[in-house]
mmCIF file with all atom_site columns, C-alpha atoms in Angstrom:
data_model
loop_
_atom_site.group_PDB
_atom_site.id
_atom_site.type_symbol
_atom_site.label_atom_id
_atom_site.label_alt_id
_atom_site.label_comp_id
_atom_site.label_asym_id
_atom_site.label_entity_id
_atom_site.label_seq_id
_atom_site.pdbx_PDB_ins_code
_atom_site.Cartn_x
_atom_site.Cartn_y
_atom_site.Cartn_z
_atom_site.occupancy
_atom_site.B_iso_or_equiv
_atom_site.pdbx_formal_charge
_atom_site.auth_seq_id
_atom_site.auth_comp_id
_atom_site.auth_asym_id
_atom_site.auth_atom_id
_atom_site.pdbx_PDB_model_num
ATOM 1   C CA . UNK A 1 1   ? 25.866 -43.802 -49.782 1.00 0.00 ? 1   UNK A CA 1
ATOM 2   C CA . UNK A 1 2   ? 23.005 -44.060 -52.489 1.00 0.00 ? 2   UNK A CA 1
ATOM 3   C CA . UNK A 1 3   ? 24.135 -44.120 -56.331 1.00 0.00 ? 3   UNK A CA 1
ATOM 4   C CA . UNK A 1 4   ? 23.724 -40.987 -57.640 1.00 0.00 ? 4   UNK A CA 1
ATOM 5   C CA . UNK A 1 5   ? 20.697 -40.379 -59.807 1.00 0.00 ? 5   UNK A CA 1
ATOM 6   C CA . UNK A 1 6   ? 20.614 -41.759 -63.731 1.00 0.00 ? 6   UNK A CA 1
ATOM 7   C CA . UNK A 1 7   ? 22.135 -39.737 -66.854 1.00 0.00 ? 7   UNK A CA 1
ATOM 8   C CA . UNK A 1 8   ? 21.299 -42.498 -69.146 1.00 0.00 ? 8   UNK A CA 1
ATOM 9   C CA . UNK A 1 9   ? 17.153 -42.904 -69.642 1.00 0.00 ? 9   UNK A CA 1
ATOM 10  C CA . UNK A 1 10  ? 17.150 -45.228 -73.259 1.00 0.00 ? 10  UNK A CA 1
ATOM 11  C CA . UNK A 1 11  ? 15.502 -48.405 -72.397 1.00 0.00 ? 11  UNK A CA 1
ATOM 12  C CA . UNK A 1 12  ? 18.133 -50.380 -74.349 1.00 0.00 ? 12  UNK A CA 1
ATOM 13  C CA . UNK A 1 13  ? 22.007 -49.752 -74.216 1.00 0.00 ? 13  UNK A CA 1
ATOM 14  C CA . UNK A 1 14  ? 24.306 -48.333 -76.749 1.00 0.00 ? 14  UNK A CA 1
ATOM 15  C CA . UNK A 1 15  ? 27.144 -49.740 -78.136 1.00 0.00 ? 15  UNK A CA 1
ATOM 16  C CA . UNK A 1 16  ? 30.214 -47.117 -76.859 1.00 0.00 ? 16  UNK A CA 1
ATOM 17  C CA . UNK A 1 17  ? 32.740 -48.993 -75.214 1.00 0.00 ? 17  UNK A CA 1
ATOM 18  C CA . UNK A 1 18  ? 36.057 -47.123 -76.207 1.00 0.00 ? 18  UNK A CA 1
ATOM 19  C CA . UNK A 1 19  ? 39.464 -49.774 -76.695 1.00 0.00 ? 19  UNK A CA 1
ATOM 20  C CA . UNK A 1 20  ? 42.871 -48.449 -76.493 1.00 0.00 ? 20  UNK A CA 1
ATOM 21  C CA . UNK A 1 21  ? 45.414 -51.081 -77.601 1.00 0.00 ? 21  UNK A CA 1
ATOM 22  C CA . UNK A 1 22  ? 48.672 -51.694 -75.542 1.00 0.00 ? 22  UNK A CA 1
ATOM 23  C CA . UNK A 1 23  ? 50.720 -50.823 -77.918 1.00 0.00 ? 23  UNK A CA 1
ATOM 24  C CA . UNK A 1 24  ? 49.308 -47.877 -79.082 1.00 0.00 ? 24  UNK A CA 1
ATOM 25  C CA . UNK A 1 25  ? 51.416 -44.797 -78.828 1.00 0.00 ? 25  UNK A CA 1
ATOM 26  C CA . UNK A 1 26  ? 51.983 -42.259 -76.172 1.00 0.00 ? 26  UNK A CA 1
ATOM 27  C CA . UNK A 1 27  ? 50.634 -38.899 -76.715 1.00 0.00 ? 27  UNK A CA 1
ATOM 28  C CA . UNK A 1 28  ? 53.002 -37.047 -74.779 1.00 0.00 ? 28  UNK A CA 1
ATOM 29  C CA . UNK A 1 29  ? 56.878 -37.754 -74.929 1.00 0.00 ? 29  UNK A CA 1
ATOM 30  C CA . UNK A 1 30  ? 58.772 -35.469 -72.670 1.00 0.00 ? 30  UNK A CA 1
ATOM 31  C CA . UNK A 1 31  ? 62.945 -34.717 -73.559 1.00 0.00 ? 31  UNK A CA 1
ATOM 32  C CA . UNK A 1 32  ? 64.175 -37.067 -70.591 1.00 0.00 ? 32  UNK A CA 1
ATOM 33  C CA . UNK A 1 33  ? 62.434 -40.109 -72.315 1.00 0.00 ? 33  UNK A CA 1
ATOM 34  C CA . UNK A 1 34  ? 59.005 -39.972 -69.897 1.00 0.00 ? 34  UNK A CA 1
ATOM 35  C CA . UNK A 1 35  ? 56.225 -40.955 -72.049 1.00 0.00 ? 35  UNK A CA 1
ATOM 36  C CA . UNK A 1 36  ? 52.491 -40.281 -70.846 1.00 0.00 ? 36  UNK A CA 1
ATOM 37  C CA . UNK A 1 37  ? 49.171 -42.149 -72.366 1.00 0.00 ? 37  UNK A CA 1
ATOM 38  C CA . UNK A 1 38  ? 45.883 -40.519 -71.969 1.00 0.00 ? 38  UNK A CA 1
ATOM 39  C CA . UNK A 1 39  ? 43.699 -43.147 -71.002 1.00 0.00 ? 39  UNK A CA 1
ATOM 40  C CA . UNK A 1 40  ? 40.890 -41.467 -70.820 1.00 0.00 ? 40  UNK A CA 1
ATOM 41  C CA . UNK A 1 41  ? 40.260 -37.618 -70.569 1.00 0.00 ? 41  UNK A CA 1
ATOM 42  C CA . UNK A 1 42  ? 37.940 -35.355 -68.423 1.00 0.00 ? 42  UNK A CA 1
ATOM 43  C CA . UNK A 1 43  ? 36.756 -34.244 -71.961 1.00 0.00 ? 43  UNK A CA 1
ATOM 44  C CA . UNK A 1 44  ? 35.994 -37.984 -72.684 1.00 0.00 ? 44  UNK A CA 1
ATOM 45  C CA . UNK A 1 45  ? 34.091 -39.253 -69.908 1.00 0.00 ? 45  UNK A CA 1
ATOM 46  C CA . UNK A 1 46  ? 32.240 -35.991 -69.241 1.00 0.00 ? 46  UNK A CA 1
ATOM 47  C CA . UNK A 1 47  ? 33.938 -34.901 -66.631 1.00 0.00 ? 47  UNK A CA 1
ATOM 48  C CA . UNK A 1 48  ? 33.999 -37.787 -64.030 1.00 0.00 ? 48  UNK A CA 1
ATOM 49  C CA . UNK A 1 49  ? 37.754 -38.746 -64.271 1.00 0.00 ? 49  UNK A CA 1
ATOM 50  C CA . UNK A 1 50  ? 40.895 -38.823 -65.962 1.00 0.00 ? 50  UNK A CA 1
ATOM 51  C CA . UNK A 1 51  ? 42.869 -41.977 -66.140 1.00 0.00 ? 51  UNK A CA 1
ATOM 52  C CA . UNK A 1 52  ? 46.892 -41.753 -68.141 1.00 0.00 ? 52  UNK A CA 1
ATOM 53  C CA . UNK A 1 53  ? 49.579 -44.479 -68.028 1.00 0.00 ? 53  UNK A CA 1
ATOM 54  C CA . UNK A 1 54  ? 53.339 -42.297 -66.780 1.00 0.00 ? 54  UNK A CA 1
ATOM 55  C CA . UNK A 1 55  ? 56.487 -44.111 -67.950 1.00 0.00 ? 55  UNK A CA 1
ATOM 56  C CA . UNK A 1 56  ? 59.543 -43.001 -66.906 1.00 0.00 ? 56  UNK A CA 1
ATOM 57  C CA . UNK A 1 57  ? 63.060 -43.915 -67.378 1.00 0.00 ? 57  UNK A CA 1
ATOM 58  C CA . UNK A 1 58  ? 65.158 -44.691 -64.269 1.00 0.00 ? 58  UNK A CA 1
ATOM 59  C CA . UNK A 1 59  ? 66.528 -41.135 -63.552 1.00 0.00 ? 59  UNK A CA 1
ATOM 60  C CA . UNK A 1 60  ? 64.927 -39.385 -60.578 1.00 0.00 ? 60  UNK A CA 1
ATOM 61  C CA . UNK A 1 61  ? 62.267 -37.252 -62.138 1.00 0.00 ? 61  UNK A CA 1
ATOM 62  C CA . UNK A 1 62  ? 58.681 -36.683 -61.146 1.00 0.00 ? 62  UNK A CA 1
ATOM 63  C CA . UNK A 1 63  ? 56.992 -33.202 -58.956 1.00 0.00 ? 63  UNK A CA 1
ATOM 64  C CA . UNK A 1 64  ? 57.443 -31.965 -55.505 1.00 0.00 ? 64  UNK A CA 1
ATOM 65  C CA . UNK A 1 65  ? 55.124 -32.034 -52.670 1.00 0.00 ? 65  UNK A CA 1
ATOM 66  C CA . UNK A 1 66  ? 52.212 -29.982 -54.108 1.00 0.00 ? 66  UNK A CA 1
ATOM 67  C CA . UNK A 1 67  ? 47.971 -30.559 -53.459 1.00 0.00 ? 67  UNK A CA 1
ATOM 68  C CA . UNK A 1 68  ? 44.853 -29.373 -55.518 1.00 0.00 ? 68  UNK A CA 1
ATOM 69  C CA . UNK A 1 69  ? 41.776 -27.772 -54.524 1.00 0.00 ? 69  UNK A CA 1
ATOM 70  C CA . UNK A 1 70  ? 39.349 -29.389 -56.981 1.00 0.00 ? 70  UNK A CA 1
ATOM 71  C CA . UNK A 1 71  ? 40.460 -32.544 -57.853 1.00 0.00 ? 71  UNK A CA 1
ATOM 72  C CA . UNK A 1 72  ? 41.566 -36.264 -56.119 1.00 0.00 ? 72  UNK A CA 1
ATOM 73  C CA . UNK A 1 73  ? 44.509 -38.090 -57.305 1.00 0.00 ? 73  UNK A CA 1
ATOM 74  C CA . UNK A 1 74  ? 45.469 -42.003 -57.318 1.00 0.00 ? 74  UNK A CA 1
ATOM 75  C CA . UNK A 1 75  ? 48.326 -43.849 -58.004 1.00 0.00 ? 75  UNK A CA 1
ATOM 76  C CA . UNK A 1 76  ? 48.684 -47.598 -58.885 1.00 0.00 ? 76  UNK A CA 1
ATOM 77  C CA . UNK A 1 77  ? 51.730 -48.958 -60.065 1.00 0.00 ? 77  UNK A CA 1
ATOM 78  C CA . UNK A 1 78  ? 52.084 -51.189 -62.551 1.00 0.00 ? 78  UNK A CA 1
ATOM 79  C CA . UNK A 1 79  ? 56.133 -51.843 -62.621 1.00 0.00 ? 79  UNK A CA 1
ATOM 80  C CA . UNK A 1 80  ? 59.585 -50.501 -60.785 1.00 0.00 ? 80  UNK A CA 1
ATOM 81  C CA . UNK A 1 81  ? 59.305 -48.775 -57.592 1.00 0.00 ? 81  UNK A CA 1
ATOM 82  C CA . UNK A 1 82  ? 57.694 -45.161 -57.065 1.00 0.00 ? 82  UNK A CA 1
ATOM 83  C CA . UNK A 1 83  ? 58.493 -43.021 -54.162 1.00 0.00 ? 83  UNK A CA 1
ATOM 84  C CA . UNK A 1 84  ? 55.355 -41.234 -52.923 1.00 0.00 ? 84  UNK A CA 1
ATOM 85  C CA . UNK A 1 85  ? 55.311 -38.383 -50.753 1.00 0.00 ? 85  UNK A CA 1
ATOM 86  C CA . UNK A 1 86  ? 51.672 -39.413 -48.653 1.00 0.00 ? 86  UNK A CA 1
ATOM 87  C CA . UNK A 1 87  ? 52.438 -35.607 -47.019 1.00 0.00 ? 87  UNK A CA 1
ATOM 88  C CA . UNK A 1 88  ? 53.917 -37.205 -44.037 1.00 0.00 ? 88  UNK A CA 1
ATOM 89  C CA . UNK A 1 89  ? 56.600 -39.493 -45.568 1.00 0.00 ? 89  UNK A CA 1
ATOM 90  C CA . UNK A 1 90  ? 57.994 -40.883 -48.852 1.00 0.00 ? 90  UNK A CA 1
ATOM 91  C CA . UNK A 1 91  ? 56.515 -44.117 -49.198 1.00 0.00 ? 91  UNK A CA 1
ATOM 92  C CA . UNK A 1 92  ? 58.182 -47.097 -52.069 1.00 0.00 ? 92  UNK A CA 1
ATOM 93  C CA . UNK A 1 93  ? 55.213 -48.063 -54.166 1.00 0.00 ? 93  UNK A CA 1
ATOM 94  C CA . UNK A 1 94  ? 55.436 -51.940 -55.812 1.00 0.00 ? 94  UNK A CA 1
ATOM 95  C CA . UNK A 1 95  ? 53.866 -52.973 -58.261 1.00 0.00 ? 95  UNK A CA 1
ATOM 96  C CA . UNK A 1 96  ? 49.996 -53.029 -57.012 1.00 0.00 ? 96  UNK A CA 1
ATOM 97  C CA . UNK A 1 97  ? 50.761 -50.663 -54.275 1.00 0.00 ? 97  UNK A CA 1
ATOM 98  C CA . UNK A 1 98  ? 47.470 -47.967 -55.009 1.00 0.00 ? 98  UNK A CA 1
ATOM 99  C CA . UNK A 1 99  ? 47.742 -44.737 -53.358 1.00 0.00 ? 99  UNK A CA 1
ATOM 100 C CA . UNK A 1 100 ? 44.942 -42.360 -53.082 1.00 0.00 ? 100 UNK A CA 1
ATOM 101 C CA . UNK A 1 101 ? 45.252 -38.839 -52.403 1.00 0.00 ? 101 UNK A CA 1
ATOM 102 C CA . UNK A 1 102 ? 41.604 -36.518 -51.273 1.00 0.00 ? 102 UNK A CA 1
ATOM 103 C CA . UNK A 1 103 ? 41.130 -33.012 -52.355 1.00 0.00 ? 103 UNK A CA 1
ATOM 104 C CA . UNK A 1 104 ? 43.320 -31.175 -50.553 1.00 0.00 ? 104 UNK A CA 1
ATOM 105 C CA . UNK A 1 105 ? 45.851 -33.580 -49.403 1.00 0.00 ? 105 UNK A CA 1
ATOM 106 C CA . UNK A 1 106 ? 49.508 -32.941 -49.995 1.00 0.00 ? 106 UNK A CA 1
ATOM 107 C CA . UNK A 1 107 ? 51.611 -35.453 -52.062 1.00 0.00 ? 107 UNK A CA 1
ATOM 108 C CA . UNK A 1 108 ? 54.469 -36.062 -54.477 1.00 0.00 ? 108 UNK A CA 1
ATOM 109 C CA . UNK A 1 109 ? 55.843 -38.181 -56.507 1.00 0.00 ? 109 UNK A CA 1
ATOM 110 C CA . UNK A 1 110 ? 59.603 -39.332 -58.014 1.00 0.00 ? 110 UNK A CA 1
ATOM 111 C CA . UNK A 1 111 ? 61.368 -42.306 -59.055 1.00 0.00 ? 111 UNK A CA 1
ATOM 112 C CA . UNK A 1 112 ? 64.390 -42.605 -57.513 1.00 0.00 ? 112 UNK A CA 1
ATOM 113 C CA . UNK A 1 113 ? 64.972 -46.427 -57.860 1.00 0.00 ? 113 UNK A CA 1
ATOM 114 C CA . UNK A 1 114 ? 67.323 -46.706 -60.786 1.00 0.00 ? 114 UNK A CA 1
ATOM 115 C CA . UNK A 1 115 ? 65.451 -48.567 -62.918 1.00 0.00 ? 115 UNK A CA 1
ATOM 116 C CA . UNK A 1 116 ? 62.100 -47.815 -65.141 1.00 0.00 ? 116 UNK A CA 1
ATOM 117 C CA . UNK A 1 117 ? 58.306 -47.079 -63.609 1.00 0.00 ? 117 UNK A CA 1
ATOM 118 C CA . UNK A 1 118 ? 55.093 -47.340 -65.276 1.00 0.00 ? 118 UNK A CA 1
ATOM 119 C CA . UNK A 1 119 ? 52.039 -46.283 -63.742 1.00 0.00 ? 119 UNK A CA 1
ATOM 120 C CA . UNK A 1 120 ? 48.363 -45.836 -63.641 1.00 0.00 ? 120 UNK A CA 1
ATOM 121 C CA . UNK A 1 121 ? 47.470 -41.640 -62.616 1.00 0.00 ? 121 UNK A CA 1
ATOM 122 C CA . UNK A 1 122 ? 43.743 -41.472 -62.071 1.00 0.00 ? 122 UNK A CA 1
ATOM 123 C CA . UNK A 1 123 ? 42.219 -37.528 -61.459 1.00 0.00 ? 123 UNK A CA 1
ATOM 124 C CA . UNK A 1 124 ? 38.723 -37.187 -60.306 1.00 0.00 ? 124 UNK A CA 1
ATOM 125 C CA . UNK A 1 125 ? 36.333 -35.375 -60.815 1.00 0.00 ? 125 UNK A CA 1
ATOM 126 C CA . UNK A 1 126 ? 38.322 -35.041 -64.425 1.00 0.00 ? 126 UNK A CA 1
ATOM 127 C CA . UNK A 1 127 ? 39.995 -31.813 -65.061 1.00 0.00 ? 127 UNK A CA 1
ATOM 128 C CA . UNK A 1 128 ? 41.956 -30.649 -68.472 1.00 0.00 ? 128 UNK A CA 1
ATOM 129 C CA . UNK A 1 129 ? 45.573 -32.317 -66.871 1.00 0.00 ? 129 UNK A CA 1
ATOM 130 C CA . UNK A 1 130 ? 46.524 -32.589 -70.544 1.00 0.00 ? 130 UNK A CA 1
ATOM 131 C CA . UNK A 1 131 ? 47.414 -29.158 -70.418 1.00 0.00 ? 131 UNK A CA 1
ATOM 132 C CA . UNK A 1 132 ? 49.308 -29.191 -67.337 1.00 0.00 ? 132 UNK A CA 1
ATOM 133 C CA . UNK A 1 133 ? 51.479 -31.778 -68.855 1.00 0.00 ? 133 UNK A CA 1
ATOM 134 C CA . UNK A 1 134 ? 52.030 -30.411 -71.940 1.00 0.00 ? 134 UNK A CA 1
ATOM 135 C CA . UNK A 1 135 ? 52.973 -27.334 -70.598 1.00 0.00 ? 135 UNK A CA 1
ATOM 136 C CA . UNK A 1 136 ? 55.609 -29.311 -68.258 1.00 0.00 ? 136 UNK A CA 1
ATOM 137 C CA . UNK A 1 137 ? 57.649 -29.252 -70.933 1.00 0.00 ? 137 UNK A CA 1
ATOM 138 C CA . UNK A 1 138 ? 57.918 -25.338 -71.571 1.00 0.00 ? 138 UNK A CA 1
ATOM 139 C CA . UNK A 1 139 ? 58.675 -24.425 -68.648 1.00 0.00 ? 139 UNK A CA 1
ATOM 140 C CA . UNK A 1 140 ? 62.240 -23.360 -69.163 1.00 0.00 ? 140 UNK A CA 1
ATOM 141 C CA . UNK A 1 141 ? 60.116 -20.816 -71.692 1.00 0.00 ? 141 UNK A CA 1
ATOM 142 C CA . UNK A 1 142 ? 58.193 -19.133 -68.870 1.00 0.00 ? 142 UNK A CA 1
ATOM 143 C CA . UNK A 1 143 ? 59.147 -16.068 -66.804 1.00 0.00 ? 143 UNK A CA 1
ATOM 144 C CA . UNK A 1 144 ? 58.811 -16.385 -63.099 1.00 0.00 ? 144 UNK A CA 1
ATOM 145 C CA . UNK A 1 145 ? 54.906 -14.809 -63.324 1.00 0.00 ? 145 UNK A CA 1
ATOM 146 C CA . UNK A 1 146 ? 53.776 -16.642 -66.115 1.00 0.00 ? 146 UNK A CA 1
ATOM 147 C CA . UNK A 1 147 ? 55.054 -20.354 -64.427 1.00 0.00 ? 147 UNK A CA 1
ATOM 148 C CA . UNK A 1 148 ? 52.816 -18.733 -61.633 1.00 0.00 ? 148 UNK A CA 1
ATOM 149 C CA . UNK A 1 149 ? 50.001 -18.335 -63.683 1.00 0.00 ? 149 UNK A CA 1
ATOM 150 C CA . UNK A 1 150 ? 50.541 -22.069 -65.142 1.00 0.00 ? 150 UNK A CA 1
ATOM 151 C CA . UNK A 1 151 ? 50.629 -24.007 -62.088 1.00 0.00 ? 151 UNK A CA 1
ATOM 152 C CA . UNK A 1 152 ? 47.355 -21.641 -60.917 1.00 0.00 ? 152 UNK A CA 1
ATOM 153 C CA . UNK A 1 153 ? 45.606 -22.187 -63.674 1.00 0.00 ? 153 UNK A CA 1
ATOM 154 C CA . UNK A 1 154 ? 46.069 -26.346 -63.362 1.00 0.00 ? 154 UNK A CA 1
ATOM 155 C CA . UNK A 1 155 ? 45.375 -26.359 -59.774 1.00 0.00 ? 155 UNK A CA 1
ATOM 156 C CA . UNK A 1 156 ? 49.181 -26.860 -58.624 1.00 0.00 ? 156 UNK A CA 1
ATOM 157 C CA . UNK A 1 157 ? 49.804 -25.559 -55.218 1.00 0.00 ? 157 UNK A CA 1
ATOM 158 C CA . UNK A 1 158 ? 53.421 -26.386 -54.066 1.00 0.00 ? 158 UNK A CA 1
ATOM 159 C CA . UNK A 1 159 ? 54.756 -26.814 -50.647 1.00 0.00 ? 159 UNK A CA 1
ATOM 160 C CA . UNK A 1 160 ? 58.022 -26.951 -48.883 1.00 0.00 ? 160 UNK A CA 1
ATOM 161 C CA . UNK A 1 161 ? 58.338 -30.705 -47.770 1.00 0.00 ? 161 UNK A CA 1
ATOM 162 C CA . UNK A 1 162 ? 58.793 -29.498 -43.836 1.00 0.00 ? 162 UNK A CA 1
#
């Protein structure tokens, strides 16, 4: 593995580091309490990844065994315990327990611990997720086609657990 070729050809660097305080505020609040922070967006790091903090309360909530076609997913958590379906098993993630899922490969997650989780979801190459969880909470909205067309159009293929 080489690293891939240069995008940046100034002679001298720029001053574009982006900070994101700890406290700052979630942009995404869903009705059961879950609060998502985008990190950083496809949009703004051109594509190459997505990074959001997910903290949920400690009711069992989070998706299904599903997979993507066109994008990678990781999970590192950062506090409580995280069951994670690896597409063989439902693993309990700790705090620094990272989980990385390839294209393709089938996965889940939900906290069923009873108490709160925070943690790190990391999409690569970065895709538009925004979307996708913003339009989580609408689905009660959607007829049976159009939830179709929403978890097609954000690359959500579910599967039966098996």
């Amino acid at each position: 593995m080489t690293y891939p070729p240069p995008k940046y050809h100034r002679e001298t660097g720029e001053n574009s580091a982006l900070h994101r305080p700890a406290d700052a505020k979630p942009e995404l609040v869903y009705p059961n309490g879950t609060r998502i922070h985008y990190l950083a967006t496809g949009e703004s790091t051109g594509g190459l990844f997505g990074l959001y903090r997910w903290e949920c309360g400690p009711e069992v909530t989070g998706p299904n065994p599903h997979f993507h076609r066109s994008i990678s997913e990781s999970f590192y958590v950062l506090s409580g315990v995280m069951s994670i379906y690896n597409g063989d098993r439902w693993i309990e993630a700790e705090p620094g327990d990272w989980v990385h899922v390839p294209i393709g490969g089938v996965h889940g997650f939900k906290n069923r611990s009873g108490v709160p989780v925070s943690m790190l979801l990391h999409f690569s190459p970065g895709a538009p997720r925004e979307g996708y969880f913003e339009g989580l909470a609408h689905l009660d909205e959607m007829t049976d086609d159009e939830k179709v067309a929403f978890y097609r159009e954000h690359d959500n293929i579910w599967i039966d657990e098996g």
